[in-house]
Amino acid sequence: MIREFDSALLVTLRNARHVAVLTGAGVSAESGIPTFRDAQTGLWSRFRPEELATSEAFDRDPKLVWEWYAWRRDVVARAAPNPGHAAIARLARLVPRLTLVTQNVDGLHQRAGSSDVIELHGNIHRSRCVRENRLVDDWQDVGDVPPRCPRCGAYLRPDVVWFGEMLPAPALEQAERAAHDCDVFFCVGTSAAVYPAAQLPLTARDAGATVIEVNKDPTRISGAVTYSLRGASGDILPRLFAAAWPT
Ligand code: BV8
């Protein structure tokens, strides 16, 4: 039998009490959703995501930023969860306790069947009033771009965390608690470049967890993790979990 995965890794997974998973854009790449590292295509090719995903960009050109998110919502609507999302959803049934934390705003983990997803950076399918800071899930389409809050008339914005904005405190606290408590921490499809999310795998390692990175490419934390599994998450995760928990 080809020993594909280190046997110590498989034993660690089988004995895990609490597994935490942090995902980034790479877990949705096989669903056809461009990552932040991918060059933007077509209409958006002349912009860098870091430039558009800011309140400054929205203040400067709310229509442009709203249309970028509308385009991304359309890409997500046409995408489907991939085997990587499905494997993570299945993992919840294989371990005593799973905490799933995502940096993604596409909602694909939920569509794959994961529940209690901790969304550190919000969700592209939710919109909120810029003045009241409250979610708005329905509005009259009278041609305004961005649309306006039906209660107060201010612009709506995507309910995501832009660069320079604070993360939702409850989500971040929950993620940090899991990083301290877990005995296995997966870091899947993230360049580990954006803080404070990028601190989580290091927190887990310092707390004594086995940290497993799954990424097509090496990242800045590849040298700091216990196992760095190179490849596509949609390929590696199903095979790893099948090896650890043979049916
Ligand atoms: C904050 C929502 C307080 C919006 C996003 C400390 C040090 C340095 C900088 C900072 C710091 N603290 C704060 C900052 C500033 C900033 C930051 O981290 N900047 C970076 C660029 C240096 N952080 C913030 O502003 C955060 N706010 O901390 O507030 C504060 C504020 C100011 C100053 C100090 C403190 C807010 C960050 C949240 C921003 N919002 N998203 C939207 O989506 O439009 S971030 C966005 O980019 C994503 O959510 C994601 O988090 C990030 C991209 O990262 P990844 O998900 O990793 O994706 P990426 O494309 O980078 O990588 C994909 C990976 O997958 C690659 O490695 C690739 O190889 C791999 N891959 C590809 N295909 C596959 C694959 N792997 C496996 N399988 C495959 N098939």
mmCIF file of C-alpha atoms and ligand atoms in Angstrom:
data_model
loop_
_atom_site.group_PDB
_atom_site.id
_atom_site.type_symbol
_atom_site.label_atom_id
_atom_site.label_comp_id
_atom_site.label_asym_id
_atom_site.label_seq_id
_atom_site.Cartn_x
_atom_site.Cartn_y
_atom_site.Cartn_z
ATOM 1 C CA MET A 1 0.000 0.000 0.000
ATOM 2 C CA ILE A 2 1.387 3.406 -0.920
ATOM 3 C CA ARG A 3 1.778 5.177 2.386
ATOM 4 C CA GLU A 4 0.321 8.423 1.161
ATOM 5 C CA PHE A 5 -0.013 10.183 4.472
ATOM 6 C CA ASP A 6 2.292 9.968 7.483
ATOM 7 C CA SER A 7 0.850 7.346 9.865
ATOM 8 C CA ALA A 8 1.504 9.598 12.860
ATOM 9 C CA LEU A 9 -0.667 12.237 11.187
ATOM 10 C CA LEU A 10 -3.506 9.735 10.698
ATOM 11 C CA VAL A 11 -3.294 8.618 14.350
ATOM 12 C CA THR A 12 -3.310 12.267 15.487
ATOM 13 C CA LEU A 13 -6.453 12.913 13.453
ATOM 14 C CA ARG A 14 -8.227 9.802 14.759
ATOM 15 C CA ASN A 15 -7.406 10.741 18.357
ATOM 16 C CA ALA A 16 -8.288 14.410 17.983
ATOM 17 C CA ARG A 17 -10.709 15.769 20.577
ATOM 18 C CA HIS A 18 -11.207 19.229 19.003
ATOM 19 C CA VAL A 19 -10.316 20.051 15.395
ATOM 20 C CA ALA A 20 -10.264 23.670 14.197
ATOM 21 C CA VAL A 21 -10.231 24.539 10.490
ATOM 22 C CA LEU A 22 -9.335 27.952 9.037
ATOM 23 C CA THR A 23 -10.111 28.347 5.335
ATOM 24 C CA GLY A 24 -9.150 31.003 2.799
ATOM 25 C CA ALA A 25 -9.943 31.752 -0.817
ATOM 26 C CA GLY A 26 -8.039 28.660 -1.994
ATOM 27 C CA VAL A 27 -10.762 26.326 -0.708
ATOM 28 C CA SER A 28 -13.211 27.981 -3.136
ATOM 29 C CA ALA A 29 -10.792 28.124 -6.084
ATOM 30 C CA GLU A 30 -11.923 24.715 -7.426
ATOM 31 C CA SER A 31 -15.467 26.078 -7.395
ATOM 32 C CA GLY A 32 -14.334 28.635 -9.950
ATOM 33 C CA ILE A 33 -14.117 31.586 -7.570
ATOM 34 C CA PRO A 34 -10.928 33.614 -8.151
ATOM 35 C CA THR A 35 -8.689 33.966 -5.099
ATOM 36 C CA PHE A 36 -7.268 37.274 -3.949
ATOM 37 C CA ARG A 37 -3.882 36.218 -5.313
ATOM 38 C CA ASP A 38 -5.371 35.486 -8.766
ATOM 39 C CA ALA A 39 -5.151 38.405 -11.121
ATOM 40 C CA GLN A 40 -8.540 40.018 -11.480
ATOM 41 C CA THR A 41 -10.124 39.330 -14.849
ATOM 42 C CA GLY A 42 -11.930 41.342 -17.499
ATOM 43 C CA LEU A 43 -13.669 44.472 -16.313
ATOM 44 C CA TRP A 44 -11.938 44.269 -12.942
ATOM 45 C CA SER A 45 -8.462 43.471 -14.225
ATOM 46 C CA ARG A 46 -7.228 47.030 -13.660
ATOM 47 C CA PHE A 47 -8.110 46.965 -9.956
ATOM 48 C CA ARG A 48 -6.431 45.153 -7.057
ATOM 49 C CA PRO A 49 -8.876 43.598 -4.551
ATOM 50 C CA GLU A 50 -7.012 45.275 -1.687
ATOM 51 C CA GLU A 51 -7.872 48.622 -3.312
ATOM 52 C CA LEU A 52 -11.563 47.893 -3.805
ATOM 53 C CA ALA A 53 -12.205 46.114 -0.480
ATOM 54 C CA THR A 54 -11.841 49.331 1.550
ATOM 55 C CA SER A 55 -14.218 51.951 2.952
ATOM 56 C CA GLU A 56 -12.077 54.598 1.229
ATOM 57 C CA ALA A 57 -12.815 53.034 -2.178
ATOM 58 C CA PHE A 58 -16.515 52.867 -1.303
ATOM 59 C CA ASP A 59 -16.576 56.501 -0.155
ATOM 60 C CA ARG A 60 -14.735 57.537 -3.310
ATOM 61 C CA ASP A 61 -16.843 55.505 -5.743
ATOM 62 C CA PRO A 62 -19.730 53.640 -4.088
ATOM 63 C CA LYS A 63 -21.180 52.597 -7.454
ATOM 64 C CA LEU A 64 -17.920 50.942 -8.585
ATOM 65 C CA VAL A 65 -17.454 49.043 -5.321
ATOM 66 C CA TRP A 66 -21.115 47.962 -5.169
ATOM 67 C CA GLU A 67 -20.872 46.693 -8.775
ATOM 68 C CA TRP A 68 -17.678 44.749 -7.959
ATOM 69 C CA TYR A 69 -19.518 42.960 -5.176
ATOM 70 C CA ALA A 70 -22.593 42.418 -7.384
ATOM 71 C CA TRP A 71 -20.287 40.790 -9.953
ATOM 72 C CA ARG A 72 -18.718 38.601 -7.245
ATOM 73 C CA ARG A 73 -22.178 37.633 -5.924
ATOM 74 C CA ASP A 74 -23.076 36.552 -9.443
ATOM 75 C CA VAL A 75 -19.868 34.471 -9.735
ATOM 76 C CA VAL A 76 -20.661 32.825 -6.384
ATOM 77 C CA ALA A 77 -24.313 32.199 -7.336
ATOM 78 C CA ARG A 78 -23.097 30.291 -10.409
ATOM 79 C CA ALA A 79 -20.518 28.338 -8.388
ATOM 80 C CA ALA A 80 -21.052 25.155 -6.416
ATOM 81 C CA PRO A 81 -19.234 23.840 -3.347
ATOM 82 C CA ASN A 82 -16.359 21.534 -4.297
ATOM 83 C CA PRO A 83 -15.091 18.267 -2.694
ATOM 84 C CA GLY A 84 -12.938 20.319 -0.317
ATOM 85 C CA HIS A 85 -16.015 22.030 1.149
ATOM 86 C CA ALA A 86 -17.810 18.664 1.271
ATOM 87 C CA ALA A 87 -14.907 16.976 3.092
ATOM 88 C CA ILE A 88 -14.894 19.725 5.732
ATOM 89 C CA ALA A 89 -18.667 19.371 6.149
ATOM 90 C CA ARG A 90 -18.155 15.585 6.596
ATOM 91 C CA LEU A 91 -15.356 16.143 9.112
ATOM 92 C CA ALA A 92 -17.927 17.512 11.576
ATOM 93 C CA ARG A 93 -19.349 13.969 11.785
ATOM 94 C CA LEU A 94 -15.928 12.320 12.166
ATOM 95 C CA VAL A 95 -14.525 14.220 15.162
ATOM 96 C CA PRO A 96 -15.970 14.925 18.618
ATOM 97 C CA ARG A 97 -15.763 18.701 18.111
ATOM 98 C CA LEU A 98 -15.153 20.830 15.003
ATOM 99 C CA THR A 99 -14.753 24.607 14.827
ATOM 100 C CA LEU A 100 -14.882 25.947 11.255
ATOM 101 C CA VAL A 101 -13.520 29.470 10.744
ATOM 102 C CA THR A 102 -13.476 31.045 7.291
ATOM 103 C CA GLN A 103 -11.996 34.200 5.799
ATOM 104 C CA ASN A 104 -14.219 33.695 2.768
ATOM 105 C CA VAL A 105 -17.379 35.690 2.229
ATOM 106 C CA ASP A 106 -18.925 33.355 -0.388
ATOM 107 C CA GLY A 107 -21.116 31.186 1.885
ATOM 108 C CA LEU A 108 -19.993 27.979 0.144
ATOM 109 C CA HIS A 109 -19.259 26.148 3.418
ATOM 110 C CA GLN A 110 -22.892 26.592 4.423
ATOM 111 C CA ARG A 111 -24.046 25.439 0.979
ATOM 112 C CA ALA A 112 -21.874 22.328 1.412
ATOM 113 C CA GLY A 113 -23.721 21.521 4.646
ATOM 114 C CA SER A 114 -21.401 22.995 7.288
ATOM 115 C CA SER A 115 -23.176 24.687 10.197
ATOM 116 C CA ASP A 116 -21.974 27.175 12.825
ATOM 117 C CA VAL A 117 -19.512 28.638 10.315
ATOM 118 C CA ILE A 118 -17.498 31.464 11.895
ATOM 119 C CA GLU A 119 -17.272 34.153 9.184
ATOM 120 C CA LEU A 120 -14.358 36.377 10.195
ATOM 121 C CA HIS A 121 -14.809 38.708 7.221
ATOM 122 C CA GLY A 122 -18.585 38.715 6.835
ATOM 123 C CA ASN A 123 -20.716 37.447 3.973
ATOM 124 C CA ILE A 124 -21.159 38.890 0.483
ATOM 125 C CA HIS A 125 -24.834 37.868 0.414
ATOM 126 C CA ARG A 126 -25.733 40.223 3.269
ATOM 127 C CA SER A 127 -26.045 44.014 2.919
ATOM 128 C CA ARG A 128 -26.241 46.666 5.604
ATOM 129 C CA CYS A 129 -27.135 50.325 5.930
ATOM 130 C CA VAL A 130 -24.017 52.486 6.137
ATOM 131 C CA ARG A 131 -25.721 54.885 8.556
ATOM 132 C CA GLU A 132 -27.687 52.550 10.843
ATOM 133 C CA ASN A 133 -25.112 49.730 10.506
ATOM 134 C CA ARG A 134 -28.046 47.291 10.497
ATOM 135 C CA LEU A 135 -28.662 44.476 7.997
ATOM 136 C CA VAL A 136 -31.146 45.134 5.216
ATOM 137 C CA ASP A 137 -32.410 42.057 3.422
ATOM 138 C CA ASP A 138 -35.008 43.655 1.157
ATOM 139 C CA TRP A 139 -35.274 46.932 -0.715
ATOM 140 C CA GLN A 140 -37.115 48.500 -3.654
ATOM 141 C CA ASP A 141 -34.953 48.435 -6.778
ATOM 142 C CA VAL A 142 -35.522 51.957 -8.103
ATOM 143 C CA GLY A 143 -32.303 52.012 -10.071
ATOM 144 C CA ASP A 144 -30.028 53.446 -7.330
ATOM 145 C CA VAL A 145 -26.543 51.919 -7.398
ATOM 146 C CA PRO A 146 -25.730 51.294 -4.558
ATOM 147 C CA PRO A 147 -29.356 50.812 -3.438
ATOM 148 C CA ARG A 148 -30.570 52.886 -0.518
ATOM 149 C CA CYS A 149 -31.778 51.857 2.928
ATOM 150 C CA PRO A 150 -35.606 51.681 2.903
ATOM 151 C CA ARG A 151 -35.632 53.045 6.471
ATOM 152 C CA CYS A 152 -33.315 56.061 6.248
ATOM 153 C CA GLY A 153 -32.267 56.455 2.611
ATOM 154 C CA ALA A 154 -28.520 56.059 3.204
ATOM 155 C CA TYR A 155 -26.485 53.796 0.921
ATOM 156 C CA LEU A 156 -26.338 50.052 1.467
ATOM 157 C CA ARG A 157 -22.939 48.316 1.540
ATOM 158 C CA PRO A 158 -21.890 44.655 1.526
ATOM 159 C CA ASP A 159 -21.803 43.126 5.021
ATOM 160 C CA VAL A 160 -18.111 42.271 4.727
ATOM 161 C CA VAL A 161 -15.028 43.433 6.659
ATOM 162 C CA TRP A 162 -12.928 45.789 4.535
ATOM 163 C CA PHE A 163 -9.202 46.327 4.980
ATOM 164 C CA GLY A 164 -8.690 48.734 7.842
ATOM 165 C CA GLU A 165 -11.984 47.693 9.498
ATOM 166 C CA MET A 166 -12.335 45.730 12.742
ATOM 167 C CA LEU A 167 -13.446 42.126 12.540
ATOM 168 C CA PRO A 168 -16.698 41.191 14.297
ATOM 169 C CA ALA A 169 -15.495 40.759 17.898
ATOM 170 C CA PRO A 170 -17.623 37.686 18.733
ATOM 171 C CA ALA A 171 -16.374 35.836 15.636
ATOM 172 C CA LEU A 172 -12.737 36.675 16.309
ATOM 173 C CA GLU A 173 -13.019 35.746 19.999
ATOM 174 C CA GLN A 174 -14.621 32.403 19.116
ATOM 175 C CA ALA A 175 -11.863 31.723 16.565
ATOM 176 C CA GLU A 176 -9.110 32.626 19.029
ATOM 177 C CA ARG A 177 -10.643 30.418 21.740
ATOM 178 C CA ALA A 178 -10.723 27.510 19.293
ATOM 179 C CA ALA A 179 -7.090 28.127 18.286
ATOM 180 C CA HIS A 180 -6.089 27.953 21.969
ATOM 181 C CA ASP A 181 -8.212 24.879 22.736
ATOM 182 C CA CYS A 182 -7.925 22.646 19.676
ATOM 183 C CA ASP A 183 -5.475 19.768 19.382
ATOM 184 C CA VAL A 184 -5.480 19.845 15.567
ATOM 185 C CA PHE A 185 -5.590 23.067 13.502
ATOM 186 C CA PHE A 186 -6.063 22.891 9.721
ATOM 187 C CA CYS A 187 -5.046 25.891 7.607
ATOM 188 C CA VAL A 188 -6.639 25.327 4.182
ATOM 189 C CA GLY A 189 -6.211 27.443 1.030
ATOM 190 C CA THR A 190 -4.955 30.597 2.657
ATOM 191 C CA SER A 191 -1.838 32.629 1.954
ATOM 192 C CA ALA A 192 -1.834 33.535 5.669
ATOM 193 C CA ALA A 193 -1.152 37.133 4.641
ATOM 194 C CA VAL A 194 -4.134 38.896 6.173
ATOM 195 C CA TYR A 195 -4.291 39.683 9.875
ATOM 196 C CA PRO A 196 -5.570 39.008 12.416
ATOM 197 C CA ALA A 197 -6.776 35.719 10.763
ATOM 198 C CA ALA A 198 -3.191 34.803 9.865
ATOM 199 C CA GLN A 199 -2.276 34.783 13.570
ATOM 200 C CA LEU A 200 -4.664 31.902 14.339
ATOM 201 C CA PRO A 201 -2.477 28.978 13.129
ATOM 202 C CA LEU A 202 0.482 30.394 15.058
ATOM 203 C CA THR A 203 -1.653 30.733 18.182
ATOM 204 C CA ALA A 204 -2.708 27.094 17.790
ATOM 205 C CA ARG A 205 0.891 25.965 17.301
ATOM 206 C CA ASP A 206 2.047 27.915 20.381
ATOM 207 C CA ALA A 207 -0.789 26.299 22.356
ATOM 208 C CA GLY A 208 0.561 22.862 21.401
ATOM 209 C CA ALA A 209 -1.782 21.895 18.571
ATOM 210 C CA THR A 210 -0.723 19.879 15.520
ATOM 211 C CA VAL A 211 -0.990 22.396 12.678
ATOM 212 C CA ILE A 212 -1.692 21.019 9.187
ATOM 213 C CA GLU A 213 -1.467 23.297 6.160
ATOM 214 C CA VAL A 214 -3.168 22.292 2.891
ATOM 215 C CA ASN A 215 -2.128 24.554 0.020
ATOM 216 C CA LYS A 216 -1.199 24.299 -3.638
ATOM 217 C CA ASP A 217 1.854 26.488 -2.952
ATOM 218 C CA PRO A 218 4.183 27.098 -0.045
ATOM 219 C CA THR A 219 3.122 30.022 2.150
ATOM 220 C CA ARG A 220 4.818 32.226 4.725
ATOM 221 C CA ILE A 221 3.742 29.806 7.486
ATOM 222 C CA SER A 222 4.743 26.564 5.706
ATOM 223 C CA GLY A 223 7.929 26.441 7.776
ATOM 224 C CA ALA A 224 6.029 26.971 11.015
ATOM 225 C CA VAL A 225 3.410 24.216 10.727
ATOM 226 C CA THR A 226 3.651 20.547 11.739
ATOM 227 C CA TYR A 227 2.585 19.180 8.333
ATOM 228 C CA SER A 228 2.488 21.121 5.059
ATOM 229 C CA LEU A 229 0.456 19.064 2.542
ATOM 230 C CA ARG A 230 1.021 20.368 -0.971
ATOM 231 C CA GLY A 231 -1.885 20.183 -3.383
ATOM 232 C CA ALA A 232 -5.469 21.172 -4.076
ATOM 233 C CA SER A 233 -7.760 21.066 -1.054
ATOM 234 C CA GLY A 234 -10.524 19.443 -3.138
ATOM 235 C CA ASP A 235 -8.111 16.575 -3.799
ATOM 236 C CA ILE A 236 -6.175 16.265 -0.536
ATOM 237 C CA LEU A 237 -8.920 16.647 2.086
ATOM 238 C CA PRO A 238 -11.215 13.829 0.867
ATOM 239 C CA ARG A 239 -8.234 11.447 0.574
ATOM 240 C CA LEU A 240 -6.753 12.426 3.928
ATOM 241 C CA PHE A 241 -10.059 11.959 5.773
ATOM 242 C CA ALA A 242 -10.716 8.660 3.982
ATOM 243 C CA ALA A 243 -7.257 7.449 5.087
ATOM 244 C CA ALA A 244 -7.757 8.609 8.682
ATOM 245 C CA TRP A 245 -11.308 7.287 8.986
ATOM 246 C CA PRO A 246 -11.625 4.328 6.610
ATOM 247 C CA THR A 247 -15.327 3.454 6.387
HETATM 248 C C1 BV8 B 1 -8.031 44.798 11.180
HETATM 249 C C2 BV8 B 1 -13.499 40.601 3.011
HETATM 250 C C3 BV8 B 1 -7.761 46.421 12.905
HETATM 251 C C4 BV8 B 1 -13.712 41.598 1.935
HETATM 252 C C5 BV8 B 1 -11.100 40.597 3.504
HETATM 253 C C6 BV8 B 1 -1.023 43.268 11.384
HETATM 254 C C7 BV8 B 1 0.092 43.183 10.563
HETATM 255 C C8 BV8 B 1 0.036 43.631 9.240
HETATM 256 C C9 BV8 B 1 -1.149 44.188 8.728
HETATM 257 C C10 BV8 B 1 -2.224 44.291 9.556
HETATM 258 C C11 BV8 B 1 -2.186 43.837 10.866
HETATM 259 N N1 BV8 B 1 -3.419 44.045 11.424
HETATM 260 C C12 BV8 B 1 -4.228 44.632 10.510
HETATM 261 C C13 BV8 B 1 -3.523 44.794 9.360
HETATM 262 C C14 BV8 B 1 -4.036 45.387 8.135
HETATM 263 C C15 BV8 B 1 -4.782 44.359 7.294
HETATM 264 C C16 BV8 B 1 -3.865 43.302 6.763
HETATM 265 O O1 BV8 B 1 -3.758 42.218 7.316
HETATM 266 N N2 BV8 B 1 -3.241 43.601 5.649
HETATM 267 C C17 BV8 B 1 -2.402 42.630 4.982
HETATM 268 C C18 BV8 B 1 -2.634 42.744 3.475
HETATM 269 C C19 BV8 B 1 -0.974 42.884 5.375
HETATM 270 N N3 BV8 B 1 -5.831 43.745 8.064
HETATM 271 C C20 BV8 B 1 -6.998 44.401 8.205
HETATM 272 O O2 BV8 B 1 -7.198 45.508 7.737
HETATM 273 C C21 BV8 B 1 -8.078 43.698 8.998
HETATM 274 N N4 BV8 B 1 -8.618 44.612 9.972
HETATM 275 O O3 BV8 B 1 -7.129 44.126 11.569
HETATM 276 O O4 BV8 B 1 -8.565 45.880 11.883
HETATM 277 C C22 BV8 B 1 -6.633 47.169 12.264
HETATM 278 C C23 BV8 B 1 -6.872 47.981 11.156
HETATM 279 C C24 BV8 B 1 -5.802 48.682 10.575
HETATM 280 C C25 BV8 B 1 -4.513 48.559 11.087
HETATM 281 C C26 BV8 B 1 -4.280 47.730 12.198
HETATM 282 C C27 BV8 B 1 -5.345 47.039 12.781
HETATM 283 C C28 BV8 B 1 -9.227 43.335 8.087
HETATM 284 C C29 BV8 B 1 -8.815 42.250 7.144
HETATM 285 C C30 BV8 B 1 -10.052 41.720 6.391
HETATM 286 C C31 BV8 B 1 -10.084 42.276 4.986
HETATM 287 N N5 BV8 B 1 -11.194 41.668 4.238
HETATM 288 N N6 BV8 B 1 -12.156 40.012 2.911
HETATM 289 C C32 BV8 B 1 -13.831 40.936 0.589
HETATM 290 O O5 BV8 B 1 -13.726 39.702 0.495
HETATM 291 O O6 BV8 B 1 -14.053 41.683 -0.385
HETATM 292 S S1 BV8 B 1 -9.578 39.872 3.359
HETATM 293 C C33 BV8 B 1 -9.595 38.914 1.964
HETATM 294 O O7 BV8 B 1 -8.256 38.764 1.579
HETATM 295 C C34 BV8 B 1 -10.070 37.524 2.201
HETATM 296 O O8 BV8 B 1 -11.156 37.459 3.087
HETATM 297 C C35 BV8 B 1 -8.875 36.822 2.738
HETATM 298 O O9 BV8 B 1 -8.782 36.928 4.107
HETATM 299 C C36 BV8 B 1 -7.750 37.623 2.147
HETATM 300 C C37 BV8 B 1 -7.081 36.840 1.056
HETATM 301 O O10 BV8 B 1 -6.418 35.849 1.712
HETATM 302 P P1 BV8 B 1 -6.682 34.313 1.333
HETATM 303 O O11 BV8 B 1 -8.039 33.909 1.717
HETATM 304 O O12 BV8 B 1 -5.543 33.595 1.900
HETATM 305 O O13 BV8 B 1 -6.634 34.264 -0.213
HETATM 306 P P2 BV8 B 1 -5.358 34.468 -1.067
HETATM 307 O O14 BV8 B 1 -5.826 34.729 -2.428
HETATM 308 O O15 BV8 B 1 -4.448 35.421 -0.394
HETATM 309 O O16 BV8 B 1 -4.622 33.058 -1.011
HETATM 310 C C38 BV8 B 1 -5.229 31.917 -1.543
HETATM 311 C C39 BV8 B 1 -4.335 30.761 -1.149
HETATM 312 O O17 BV8 B 1 -4.943 29.556 -1.586
HETATM 313 C C40 BV8 B 1 -2.966 30.830 -1.791
HETATM 314 O O18 BV8 B 1 -1.990 30.473 -0.840
HETATM 315 C C41 BV8 B 1 -3.054 29.765 -2.895
HETATM 316 O O19 BV8 B 1 -1.796 29.127 -3.110
HETATM 317 C C42 BV8 B 1 -3.996 28.785 -2.303
HETATM 318 N N7 BV8 B 1 -4.776 27.983 -3.243
HETATM 319 C C43 BV8 B 1 -5.260 28.349 -4.451
HETATM 320 N N8 BV8 B 1 -5.976 27.326 -4.970
HETATM 321 C C44 BV8 B 1 -5.955 26.322 -4.054
HETATM 322 C C45 BV8 B 1 -5.184 26.729 -2.956
HETATM 323 N N9 BV8 B 1 -4.971 25.954 -1.876
HETATM 324 C C46 BV8 B 1 -5.529 24.733 -1.876
HETATM 325 N N10 BV8 B 1 -6.289 24.256 -2.902
HETATM 326 C C47 BV8 B 1 -6.511 25.016 -3.991
HETATM 327 N N11 BV8 B 1 -7.256 24.527 -5.011
#
